[in-house]
Amino acid sequence: MKSICNVLHGLKPVMLMVVVQIAYAAVNVLYKLAINDGMSVKVATAYRLAFGSAFTVPLALISERNKRPKLTWRVVFMAFLCGLFGGSLFQNLFYESLALTSATFASAIYNLIPAITFVLAISCGFERLNLRAAAGRAKVLGTLIGIGGAMLLTFFKGAELDIWPFHINLLHPHHHQNTHVAPLNADSGSKLLGVLCAIASCFSFALWLTIQAKMSKEYPCHYSSTALMSTMGAIQATVFGVCVERDWSQWKLGWNIRLLAVAYSGIVASGLVVIITAWCIQMRGPLFASVFNPLMLVLVAISGSLMLDEKLYIGSLLGAVLIVSGLYMVLWGKSKEMKNMTQLVPSETIQEAEAIEVVVMSSPEDHDKCDHNETSSTLENVDKDSGDLSKNKEEDDTHI
């Protein structure tokens, strides 16, 4: 019984990350339904970030009330940039691409973020292009494969794949399509705009990852930084939505799919999922959390073809496979580099760091005891060494 509990405890991060990807897939499906119901993307983004802020701010105030460092203007400015690139701008671009293309396409392009982050890191000097090492070649090759898969997914269709004996078209009953959103059978111009929005959203998210890494070092409070980001993003998205969307009927929420989409995405995706992901990263590392991203693509493709009447083509399947393959090559190269960097750390430095941690965590009484014991042990060793030297000297004199 104990072994079964240990196995289940070890599988807990895996099951939680599967739940995370199911939650993200549900967000894409709900947003597609809300947009088809006539909801503006700008309004949906503003409400989602507002719900996320309303959920994370009390959570941060309660859980980190005695842990937060001083809030400086530099941290506030970085939170503004995180709210822009990781919140308002990213979500407006991503869900605009979702409205103009399909949920499967938007989810597939989302997997390009590690490759685009690698390109931006090289441009900014955070990464080095080391083609002599296997890890460096894997990252470059994975980036190229991912970009090739995105192009194949965009410009090639091929034969249609009909994998379901029946279809549930949840989009069909809604006839009041939003005038701001292209219809399902959009022309090539609208689809191209959707592709550009999807790629731009990936660049925006990659910029957020770079800024968030710096912010985490200066303000190492996960809940508080998430609350700041959500609040800044909500303010930005609301100001942008009010300036662009002048139809005040768009801002009314009833007991319908619109309220469900924004409340679920704000509370679950921008709140609970962030906490679960942070716990999994703490338990298994960031690479473990990243490898589950393609699962969302599979779930969205299945649910989109079954419930949203989205067509699956050979080109979509091949492009998605290439993007996922490129993703895993980039992640493998990065993990290889991190492992090599860990092996380069001298063992003396690690032992010294561990000794420092022991001294810091000990109480003053234990510290005095440790000092006394260490001094006594040192004196005993000195006396022992002195006795050994005297004995060796006597033996040398006798030999002579």
PDB file of C-alpha atoms in Angstrom, residues 65-318:
ATOM      1  CA  ARG A  65       2.142  39.290   3.072  1.00  0.00           C
ATOM      2  CA  ASN A  66       5.425  38.980   5.023  1.00  0.00           C
ATOM      3  CA  LYS A  67       7.728  37.967   2.168  1.00  0.00           C
ATOM      4  CA  ARG A  68       7.488  40.749  -0.397  1.00  0.00           C
ATOM      5  CA  PRO A  69      10.534  42.992  -0.867  1.00  0.00           C
ATOM      6  CA  LYS A  70      10.232  46.728  -1.385  1.00  0.00           C
ATOM      7  CA  LEU A  71       8.346  47.681  -4.540  1.00  0.00           C
ATOM      8  CA  THR A  72      10.532  50.001  -6.631  1.00  0.00           C
ATOM      9  CA  TRP A  73       9.738  51.982  -9.773  1.00  0.00           C
ATOM     10  CA  ARG A  74      12.032  49.674 -11.745  1.00  0.00           C
ATOM     11  CA  VAL A  75       9.947  46.659 -10.690  1.00  0.00           C
ATOM     12  CA  VAL A  76       6.738  48.521 -11.555  1.00  0.00           C
ATOM     13  CA  PHE A  77       8.106  49.335 -15.019  1.00  0.00           C
ATOM     14  CA  MET A  78       9.103  45.712 -15.609  1.00  0.00           C
ATOM     15  CA  ALA A  79       5.627  44.639 -14.455  1.00  0.00           C
ATOM     16  CA  PHE A  80       4.182  47.072 -17.008  1.00  0.00           C
ATOM     17  CA  LEU A  81       6.279  45.469 -19.759  1.00  0.00           C
ATOM     18  CA  CYS A  82       5.336  41.972 -18.578  1.00  0.00           C
ATOM     19  CA  GLY A  83       1.668  42.939 -18.607  1.00  0.00           C
ATOM     20  CA  LEU A  84       2.109  44.302 -22.140  1.00  0.00           C
ATOM     21  CA  PHE A  85       4.098  41.514 -23.809  1.00  0.00           C
ATOM     22  CA  GLY A  86       2.789  38.601 -21.739  1.00  0.00           C
ATOM     23  CA  GLY A  87      -0.733  39.867 -21.188  1.00  0.00           C
ATOM     24  CA  SER A  88      -2.601  42.491 -23.209  1.00  0.00           C
ATOM     25  CA  LEU A  89      -0.589  42.515 -26.457  1.00  0.00           C
ATOM     26  CA  PHE A  90       0.026  38.761 -26.528  1.00  0.00           C
ATOM     27  CA  GLN A  91      -3.584  37.808 -25.865  1.00  0.00           C
ATOM     28  CA  ASN A  92      -5.008  40.340 -28.313  1.00  0.00           C
ATOM     29  CA  LEU A  93      -2.728  39.050 -31.063  1.00  0.00           C
ATOM     30  CA  PHE A  94      -3.165  35.376 -30.208  1.00  0.00           C
ATOM     31  CA  TYR A  95      -6.952  35.423 -29.988  1.00  0.00           C
ATOM     32  CA  GLU A  96      -7.230  37.605 -33.072  1.00  0.00           C
ATOM     33  CA  SER A  97      -5.336  34.871 -34.914  1.00  0.00           C
ATOM     34  CA  LEU A  98      -7.692  32.332 -33.296  1.00  0.00           C
ATOM     35  CA  ALA A  99     -10.658  34.262 -34.692  1.00  0.00           C
ATOM     36  CA  LEU A 100      -9.194  34.589 -38.194  1.00  0.00           C
ATOM     37  CA  THR A 101      -7.803  31.038 -38.552  1.00  0.00           C
ATOM     38  CA  SER A 102      -8.666  28.048 -36.362  1.00  0.00           C
ATOM     39  CA  ALA A 103      -8.030  26.778 -32.847  1.00  0.00           C
ATOM     40  CA  THR A 104      -5.746  24.008 -34.164  1.00  0.00           C
ATOM     41  CA  PHE A 105      -3.607  26.434 -36.167  1.00  0.00           C
ATOM     42  CA  ALA A 106      -3.224  28.887 -33.269  1.00  0.00           C
ATOM     43  CA  SER A 107      -2.256  26.064 -30.895  1.00  0.00           C
ATOM     44  CA  ALA A 108       0.306  24.730 -33.358  1.00  0.00           C
ATOM     45  CA  ILE A 109       1.945  28.135 -33.867  1.00  0.00           C
ATOM     46  CA  TYR A 110       2.106  28.512 -30.072  1.00  0.00           C
ATOM     47  CA  ASN A 111       4.737  25.742 -30.006  1.00  0.00           C
ATOM     48  CA  LEU A 112       7.118  28.006 -31.949  1.00  0.00           C
ATOM     49  CA  ILE A 113       7.709  30.137 -28.839  1.00  0.00           C
ATOM     50  CA  PRO A 114      10.842  28.210 -27.638  1.00  0.00           C
ATOM     51  CA  ALA A 115      12.431  28.523 -31.105  1.00  0.00           C
ATOM     52  CA  ILE A 116      11.611  32.243 -31.366  1.00  0.00           C
ATOM     53  CA  THR A 117      12.884  32.770 -27.819  1.00  0.00           C
ATOM     54  CA  PHE A 118      16.158  31.127 -28.857  1.00  0.00           C
ATOM     55  CA  VAL A 119      16.471  33.464 -31.857  1.00  0.00           C
ATOM     56  CA  LEU A 120      15.776  36.543 -29.715  1.00  0.00           C
ATOM     57  CA  ALA A 121      18.228  35.336 -27.046  1.00  0.00           C
ATOM     58  CA  ILE A 122      20.972  35.049 -29.665  1.00  0.00           C
ATOM     59  CA  SER A 123      20.155  38.531 -30.995  1.00  0.00           C
ATOM     60  CA  CYS A 124      20.271  40.027 -27.486  1.00  0.00           C
ATOM     61  CA  GLY A 125      23.432  38.169 -26.496  1.00  0.00           C
ATOM     62  CA  PHE A 126      21.832  35.877 -23.878  1.00  0.00           C
ATOM     63  CA  GLU A 127      22.655  32.738 -25.900  1.00  0.00           C
ATOM     64  CA  ARG A 128      25.740  31.761 -27.878  1.00  0.00           C
ATOM     65  CA  LEU A 129      25.556  30.050 -31.236  1.00  0.00           C
ATOM     66  CA  ASN A 130      27.915  27.138 -30.519  1.00  0.00           C
ATOM     67  CA  LEU A 131      27.718  24.936 -33.616  1.00  0.00           C
ATOM     68  CA  ARG A 132      30.659  22.787 -32.491  1.00  0.00           C
ATOM     69  CA  ALA A 133      28.662  21.242 -29.652  1.00  0.00           C
ATOM     70  CA  ALA A 134      25.817  18.791 -30.190  1.00  0.00           C
ATOM     71  CA  ALA A 135      23.511  20.884 -28.011  1.00  0.00           C
ATOM     72  CA  GLY A 136      24.101  23.994 -30.107  1.00  0.00           C
ATOM     73  CA  ARG A 137      23.478  22.128 -33.360  1.00  0.00           C
ATOM     74  CA  ALA A 138      20.297  20.602 -31.917  1.00  0.00           C
ATOM     75  CA  LYS A 139      18.907  24.023 -30.969  1.00  0.00           C
ATOM     76  CA  VAL A 140      19.651  25.511 -34.380  1.00  0.00           C
ATOM     77  CA  LEU A 141      18.276  22.491 -36.235  1.00  0.00           C
ATOM     78  CA  GLY A 142      15.194  22.385 -34.016  1.00  0.00           C
ATOM     79  CA  THR A 143      14.533  26.072 -34.685  1.00  0.00           C
ATOM     80  CA  LEU A 144      14.777  25.562 -38.441  1.00  0.00           C
ATOM     81  CA  ILE A 145      12.531  22.476 -38.320  1.00  0.00           C
ATOM     82  CA  GLY A 146       9.949  24.345 -36.268  1.00  0.00           C
ATOM     83  CA  ILE A 147       9.907  27.286 -38.685  1.00  0.00           C
ATOM     84  CA  GLY A 148       9.620  24.874 -41.601  1.00  0.00           C
ATOM     85  CA  GLY A 149       6.698  23.135 -39.908  1.00  0.00           C
ATOM     86  CA  ALA A 150       4.950  26.477 -39.383  1.00  0.00           C
ATOM     87  CA  MET A 151       5.344  27.337 -43.067  1.00  0.00           C
ATOM     88  CA  LEU A 152       4.039  23.906 -44.075  1.00  0.00           C
ATOM     89  CA  LEU A 153       1.091  24.300 -41.715  1.00  0.00           C
ATOM     90  CA  THR A 154       0.320  27.720 -43.189  1.00  0.00           C
ATOM     91  CA  PHE A 155       0.712  27.252 -46.929  1.00  0.00           C
ATOM     92  CA  PHE A 156      -0.008  23.550 -47.570  1.00  0.00           C
ATOM     93  CA  LYS A 157      -3.271  21.698 -47.042  1.00  0.00           C
ATOM     94  CA  GLY A 158      -3.243  18.389 -48.894  1.00  0.00           C
ATOM     95  CA  ALA A 159      -5.968  15.813 -48.573  1.00  0.00           C
ATOM     96  CA  GLU A 160      -8.650  16.229 -45.938  1.00  0.00           C
ATOM     97  CA  LEU A 161      -8.646  13.841 -42.977  1.00  0.00           C
ATOM     98  CA  ASP A 162     -12.063  12.641 -41.807  1.00  0.00           C
ATOM     99  CA  ILE A 163     -11.446  10.775 -38.546  1.00  0.00           C
ATOM    100  CA  TRP A 164     -14.879  11.075 -36.918  1.00  0.00           C
ATOM    101  CA  PRO A 165     -18.021   9.168 -37.945  1.00  0.00           C
ATOM    102  CA  PHE A 166     -20.120  12.097 -36.647  1.00  0.00           C
ATOM    103  CA  HIS A 167     -19.618  15.823 -35.944  1.00  0.00           C
ATOM    104  CA  ILE A 168     -20.971  18.171 -33.273  1.00  0.00           C
ATOM    105  CA  ASN A 169     -20.945  21.662 -34.745  1.00  0.00           C
ATOM    106  CA  LEU A 170     -21.268  24.045 -31.805  1.00  0.00           C
ATOM    107  CA  LEU A 171     -20.562  27.029 -34.074  1.00  0.00           C
ATOM    108  CA  HIS A 172     -23.531  26.396 -36.374  1.00  0.00           C
ATOM    109  CA  PRO A 173     -26.400  27.624 -34.139  1.00  0.00           C
ATOM    110  CA  HIS A 174     -24.925  31.145 -33.818  1.00  0.00           C
ATOM    111  CA  HIS A 175     -25.951  33.241 -36.764  1.00  0.00           C
ATOM    112  CA  HIS A 176     -25.013  36.704 -35.413  1.00  0.00           C
ATOM    113  CA  GLN A 177     -21.338  36.485 -36.301  1.00  0.00           C
ATOM    114  CA  ASN A 178     -19.230  39.395 -35.048  1.00  0.00           C
ATOM    115  CA  THR A 179     -18.657  41.955 -37.773  1.00  0.00           C
ATOM    116  CA  HIS A 180     -15.163  42.609 -36.489  1.00  0.00           C
ATOM    117  CA  VAL A 181     -14.161  38.974 -37.029  1.00  0.00           C
ATOM    118  CA  ALA A 182     -13.738  37.284 -40.379  1.00  0.00           C
ATOM    119  CA  PRO A 183     -16.200  34.447 -41.152  1.00  0.00           C
ATOM    120  CA  LEU A 184     -15.183  30.819 -40.951  1.00  0.00           C
ATOM    121  CA  ASN A 185     -14.609  30.614 -44.698  1.00  0.00           C
ATOM    122  CA  ALA A 186     -12.366  33.679 -44.659  1.00  0.00           C
ATOM    123  CA  ASP A 187     -10.480  34.761 -47.736  1.00  0.00           C
ATOM    124  CA  SER A 188      -6.733  34.426 -48.143  1.00  0.00           C
ATOM    125  CA  GLY A 189      -6.153  38.006 -46.952  1.00  0.00           C
ATOM    126  CA  SER A 190      -7.849  37.410 -43.590  1.00  0.00           C
ATOM    127  CA  LYS A 191      -6.013  34.120 -43.145  1.00  0.00           C
ATOM    128  CA  LEU A 192      -2.696  35.812 -43.876  1.00  0.00           C
ATOM    129  CA  LEU A 193      -3.520  38.466 -41.280  1.00  0.00           C
ATOM    130  CA  GLY A 194      -4.303  35.687 -38.811  1.00  0.00           C
ATOM    131  CA  VAL A 195      -0.946  34.029 -39.530  1.00  0.00           C
ATOM    132  CA  LEU A 196       0.893  37.323 -38.982  1.00  0.00           C
ATOM    133  CA  CYS A 197      -0.969  37.895 -35.707  1.00  0.00           C
ATOM    134  CA  ALA A 198      -0.065  34.385 -34.542  1.00  0.00           C
ATOM    135  CA  ILE A 199       3.646  34.854 -35.292  1.00  0.00           C
ATOM    136  CA  ALA A 200       3.626  38.321 -33.700  1.00  0.00           C
ATOM    137  CA  SER A 201       2.032  36.843 -30.561  1.00  0.00           C
ATOM    138  CA  CYS A 202       4.878  34.327 -30.339  1.00  0.00           C
ATOM    139  CA  PHE A 203       7.445  37.144 -30.521  1.00  0.00           C
ATOM    140  CA  SER A 204       5.523  39.058 -27.856  1.00  0.00           C
ATOM    141  CA  PHE A 205       5.458  36.031 -25.546  1.00  0.00           C
ATOM    142  CA  ALA A 206       9.171  35.421 -26.118  1.00  0.00           C
ATOM    143  CA  LEU A 207       9.917  39.027 -25.106  1.00  0.00           C
ATOM    144  CA  TRP A 208       7.852  38.498 -21.961  1.00  0.00           C
ATOM    145  CA  LEU A 209       9.911  35.430 -21.028  1.00  0.00           C
ATOM    146  CA  THR A 210      13.111  37.481 -21.311  1.00  0.00           C
ATOM    147  CA  ILE A 211      11.750  40.342 -19.189  1.00  0.00           C
ATOM    148  CA  GLN A 212      10.146  37.986 -16.667  1.00  0.00           C
ATOM    149  CA  ALA A 213      13.524  36.306 -16.076  1.00  0.00           C
ATOM    150  CA  LYS A 214      15.007  39.675 -15.055  1.00  0.00           C
ATOM    151  CA  MET A 215      12.003  40.585 -12.938  1.00  0.00           C
ATOM    152  CA  SER A 216      12.137  37.287 -11.049  1.00  0.00           C
ATOM    153  CA  LYS A 217      15.672  38.095  -9.893  1.00  0.00           C
ATOM    154  CA  GLU A 218      14.804  41.571  -8.609  1.00  0.00           C
ATOM    155  CA  TYR A 219      11.344  40.701  -7.255  1.00  0.00           C
ATOM    156  CA  PRO A 220      11.382  36.980  -6.345  1.00  0.00           C
ATOM    157  CA  CYS A 221       7.733  36.697  -5.307  1.00  0.00           C
ATOM    158  CA  HIS A 222       5.814  34.553  -7.762  1.00  0.00           C
ATOM    159  CA  TYR A 223       2.268  35.357  -6.656  1.00  0.00           C
ATOM    160  CA  SER A 224       2.922  39.079  -6.298  1.00  0.00           C
ATOM    161  CA  SER A 225       4.678  39.382  -9.654  1.00  0.00           C
ATOM    162  CA  THR A 226       1.815  37.495 -11.323  1.00  0.00           C
ATOM    163  CA  ALA A 227      -0.702  39.822  -9.660  1.00  0.00           C
ATOM    164  CA  LEU A 228       1.248  42.878 -10.805  1.00  0.00           C
ATOM    165  CA  MET A 229       1.446  41.539 -14.333  1.00  0.00           C
ATOM    166  CA  SER A 230      -2.270  40.717 -14.463  1.00  0.00           C
ATOM    167  CA  THR A 231      -3.224  44.129 -13.053  1.00  0.00           C
ATOM    168  CA  MET A 232      -1.013  46.009 -15.506  1.00  0.00           C
ATOM    169  CA  GLY A 233      -2.280  43.905 -18.391  1.00  0.00           C
ATOM    170  CA  ALA A 234      -5.899  44.465 -17.337  1.00  0.00           C
ATOM    171  CA  ILE A 235      -5.415  48.252 -17.256  1.00  0.00           C
ATOM    172  CA  GLN A 236      -3.724  48.240 -20.663  1.00  0.00           C
ATOM    173  CA  ALA A 237      -6.293  45.939 -22.272  1.00  0.00           C
ATOM    174  CA  THR A 238      -9.215  47.917 -20.822  1.00  0.00           C
ATOM    175  CA  VAL A 239      -7.849  51.266 -22.045  1.00  0.00           C
ATOM    176  CA  PHE A 240      -7.156  49.791 -25.486  1.00  0.00           C
ATOM    177  CA  GLY A 241     -10.562  48.096 -25.650  1.00  0.00           C
ATOM    178  CA  VAL A 242     -12.462  51.258 -24.649  1.00  0.00           C
ATOM    179  CA  CYS A 243     -10.581  53.309 -27.264  1.00  0.00           C
ATOM    180  CA  VAL A 244     -11.146  50.779 -30.057  1.00  0.00           C
ATOM    181  CA  GLU A 245     -14.467  49.153 -29.211  1.00  0.00           C
ATOM    182  CA  ARG A 246     -17.107  51.917 -28.942  1.00  0.00           C
ATOM    183  CA  ASP A 247     -20.071  49.546 -29.101  1.00  0.00           C
ATOM    184  CA  TRP A 248     -21.062  49.470 -25.415  1.00  0.00           C
ATOM    185  CA  SER A 249     -23.280  46.439 -25.932  1.00  0.00           C
ATOM    186  CA  GLN A 250     -20.056  44.441 -26.375  1.00  0.00           C
ATOM    187  CA  TRP A 251     -19.132  45.155 -22.750  1.00  0.00           C
ATOM    188  CA  LYS A 252     -22.328  43.656 -21.336  1.00  0.00           C
ATOM    189  CA  LEU A 253     -21.921  40.179 -19.900  1.00  0.00           C
ATOM    190  CA  GLY A 254     -24.912  37.921 -19.434  1.00  0.00           C
ATOM    191  CA  TRP A 255     -25.266  34.335 -18.267  1.00  0.00           C
ATOM    192  CA  ASN A 256     -23.945  32.963 -21.544  1.00  0.00           C
ATOM    193  CA  ILE A 257     -20.826  31.637 -23.244  1.00  0.00           C
ATOM    194  CA  ARG A 258     -19.122  35.038 -23.055  1.00  0.00           C
ATOM    195  CA  LEU A 259     -19.148  35.152 -19.260  1.00  0.00           C
ATOM    196  CA  LEU A 260     -18.067  31.508 -19.069  1.00  0.00           C
ATOM    197  CA  ALA A 261     -15.150  32.067 -21.454  1.00  0.00           C
ATOM    198  CA  VAL A 262     -13.692  35.162 -19.747  1.00  0.00           C
ATOM    199  CA  ALA A 263     -14.329  33.948 -16.174  1.00  0.00           C
ATOM    200  CA  TYR A 264     -12.874  30.502 -16.830  1.00  0.00           C
ATOM    201  CA  SER A 265      -9.821  31.830 -18.698  1.00  0.00           C
ATOM    202  CA  GLY A 266      -9.160  34.508 -16.075  1.00  0.00           C
ATOM    203  CA  ILE A 267      -9.614  32.451 -12.915  1.00  0.00           C
ATOM    204  CA  VAL A 268      -8.447  29.034 -14.123  1.00  0.00           C
ATOM    205  CA  ALA A 269      -5.921  29.748 -16.896  1.00  0.00           C
ATOM    206  CA  SER A 270      -4.450  32.980 -15.486  1.00  0.00           C
ATOM    207  CA  GLY A 271      -4.785  31.959 -11.830  1.00  0.00           C
ATOM    208  CA  LEU A 272      -4.927  28.303 -10.800  1.00  0.00           C
ATOM    209  CA  VAL A 273      -2.935  27.029 -13.773  1.00  0.00           C
ATOM    210  CA  VAL A 274      -0.087  29.438 -13.007  1.00  0.00           C
ATOM    211  CA  ILE A 275       0.088  28.136  -9.436  1.00  0.00           C
ATOM    212  CA  ILE A 276       0.036  24.492 -10.551  1.00  0.00           C
ATOM    213  CA  THR A 277       2.710  25.120 -13.177  1.00  0.00           C
ATOM    214  CA  ALA A 278       4.908  26.914 -10.639  1.00  0.00           C
ATOM    215  CA  TRP A 279       4.617  23.943  -8.258  1.00  0.00           C
ATOM    216  CA  CYS A 280       5.507  21.470 -11.021  1.00  0.00           C
ATOM    217  CA  ILE A 281       8.507  23.582 -12.052  1.00  0.00           C
ATOM    218  CA  GLN A 282       9.659  23.647  -8.433  1.00  0.00           C
ATOM    219  CA  MET A 283       9.321  19.854  -8.204  1.00  0.00           C
ATOM    220  CA  ARG A 284      10.707  18.771 -11.601  1.00  0.00           C
ATOM    221  CA  GLY A 285      12.183  21.861 -13.287  1.00  0.00           C
ATOM    222  CA  PRO A 286      11.132  24.094 -16.220  1.00  0.00           C
ATOM    223  CA  LEU A 287      12.044  21.532 -18.879  1.00  0.00           C
ATOM    224  CA  PHE A 288       9.532  19.070 -17.417  1.00  0.00           C
ATOM    225  CA  ALA A 289       6.752  21.651 -17.699  1.00  0.00           C
ATOM    226  CA  SER A 290       7.717  22.578 -21.263  1.00  0.00           C
ATOM    227  CA  VAL A 291       7.520  19.084 -22.736  1.00  0.00           C
ATOM    228  CA  PHE A 292       3.759  18.945 -22.120  1.00  0.00           C
ATOM    229  CA  ASN A 293       2.987  21.918 -24.422  1.00  0.00           C
ATOM    230  CA  PRO A 294       2.364  19.795 -27.570  1.00  0.00           C
ATOM    231  CA  LEU A 295      -0.333  17.901 -25.676  1.00  0.00           C
ATOM    232  CA  MET A 296      -2.508  21.018 -25.941  1.00  0.00           C
ATOM    233  CA  LEU A 297      -2.152  20.915 -29.737  1.00  0.00           C
ATOM    234  CA  VAL A 298      -3.411  17.314 -29.832  1.00  0.00           C
ATOM    235  CA  LEU A 299      -6.340  18.073 -27.521  1.00  0.00           C
ATOM    236  CA  VAL A 300      -7.343  21.199 -29.455  1.00  0.00           C
ATOM    237  CA  ALA A 301      -7.087  19.386 -32.793  1.00  0.00           C
ATOM    238  CA  ILE A 302      -9.335  16.580 -31.525  1.00  0.00           C
ATOM    239  CA  SER A 303     -11.908  18.883 -29.912  1.00  0.00           C
ATOM    240  CA  GLY A 304     -11.822  21.353 -32.830  1.00  0.00           C
ATOM    241  CA  SER A 305     -12.480  18.703 -35.439  1.00  0.00           C
ATOM    242  CA  LEU A 306     -15.182  17.092 -33.292  1.00  0.00           C
ATOM    243  CA  MET A 307     -17.054  20.134 -31.919  1.00  0.00           C
ATOM    244  CA  LEU A 308     -16.054  23.196 -33.986  1.00  0.00           C
ATOM    245  CA  ASP A 309     -16.328  21.703 -37.483  1.00  0.00           C
ATOM    246  CA  GLU A 310     -12.640  22.430 -38.165  1.00  0.00           C
ATOM    247  CA  LYS A 311     -11.116  20.513 -41.035  1.00  0.00           C
ATOM    248  CA  LEU A 312      -7.948  18.478 -40.600  1.00  0.00           C
ATOM    249  CA  TYR A 313      -5.579  18.171 -43.559  1.00  0.00           C
ATOM    250  CA  ILE A 314      -2.403  16.248 -44.290  1.00  0.00           C
ATOM    251  CA  GLY A 315      -0.460  19.523 -44.323  1.00  0.00           C
ATOM    252  CA  SER A 316      -1.777  20.435 -40.873  1.00  0.00           C
ATOM    253  CA  LEU A 317      -0.741  17.049 -39.490  1.00  0.00           C
ATOM    254  CA  LEU A 318       2.760  17.145 -41.020  1.00  0.00           C
TER     255      LEU A 318
END
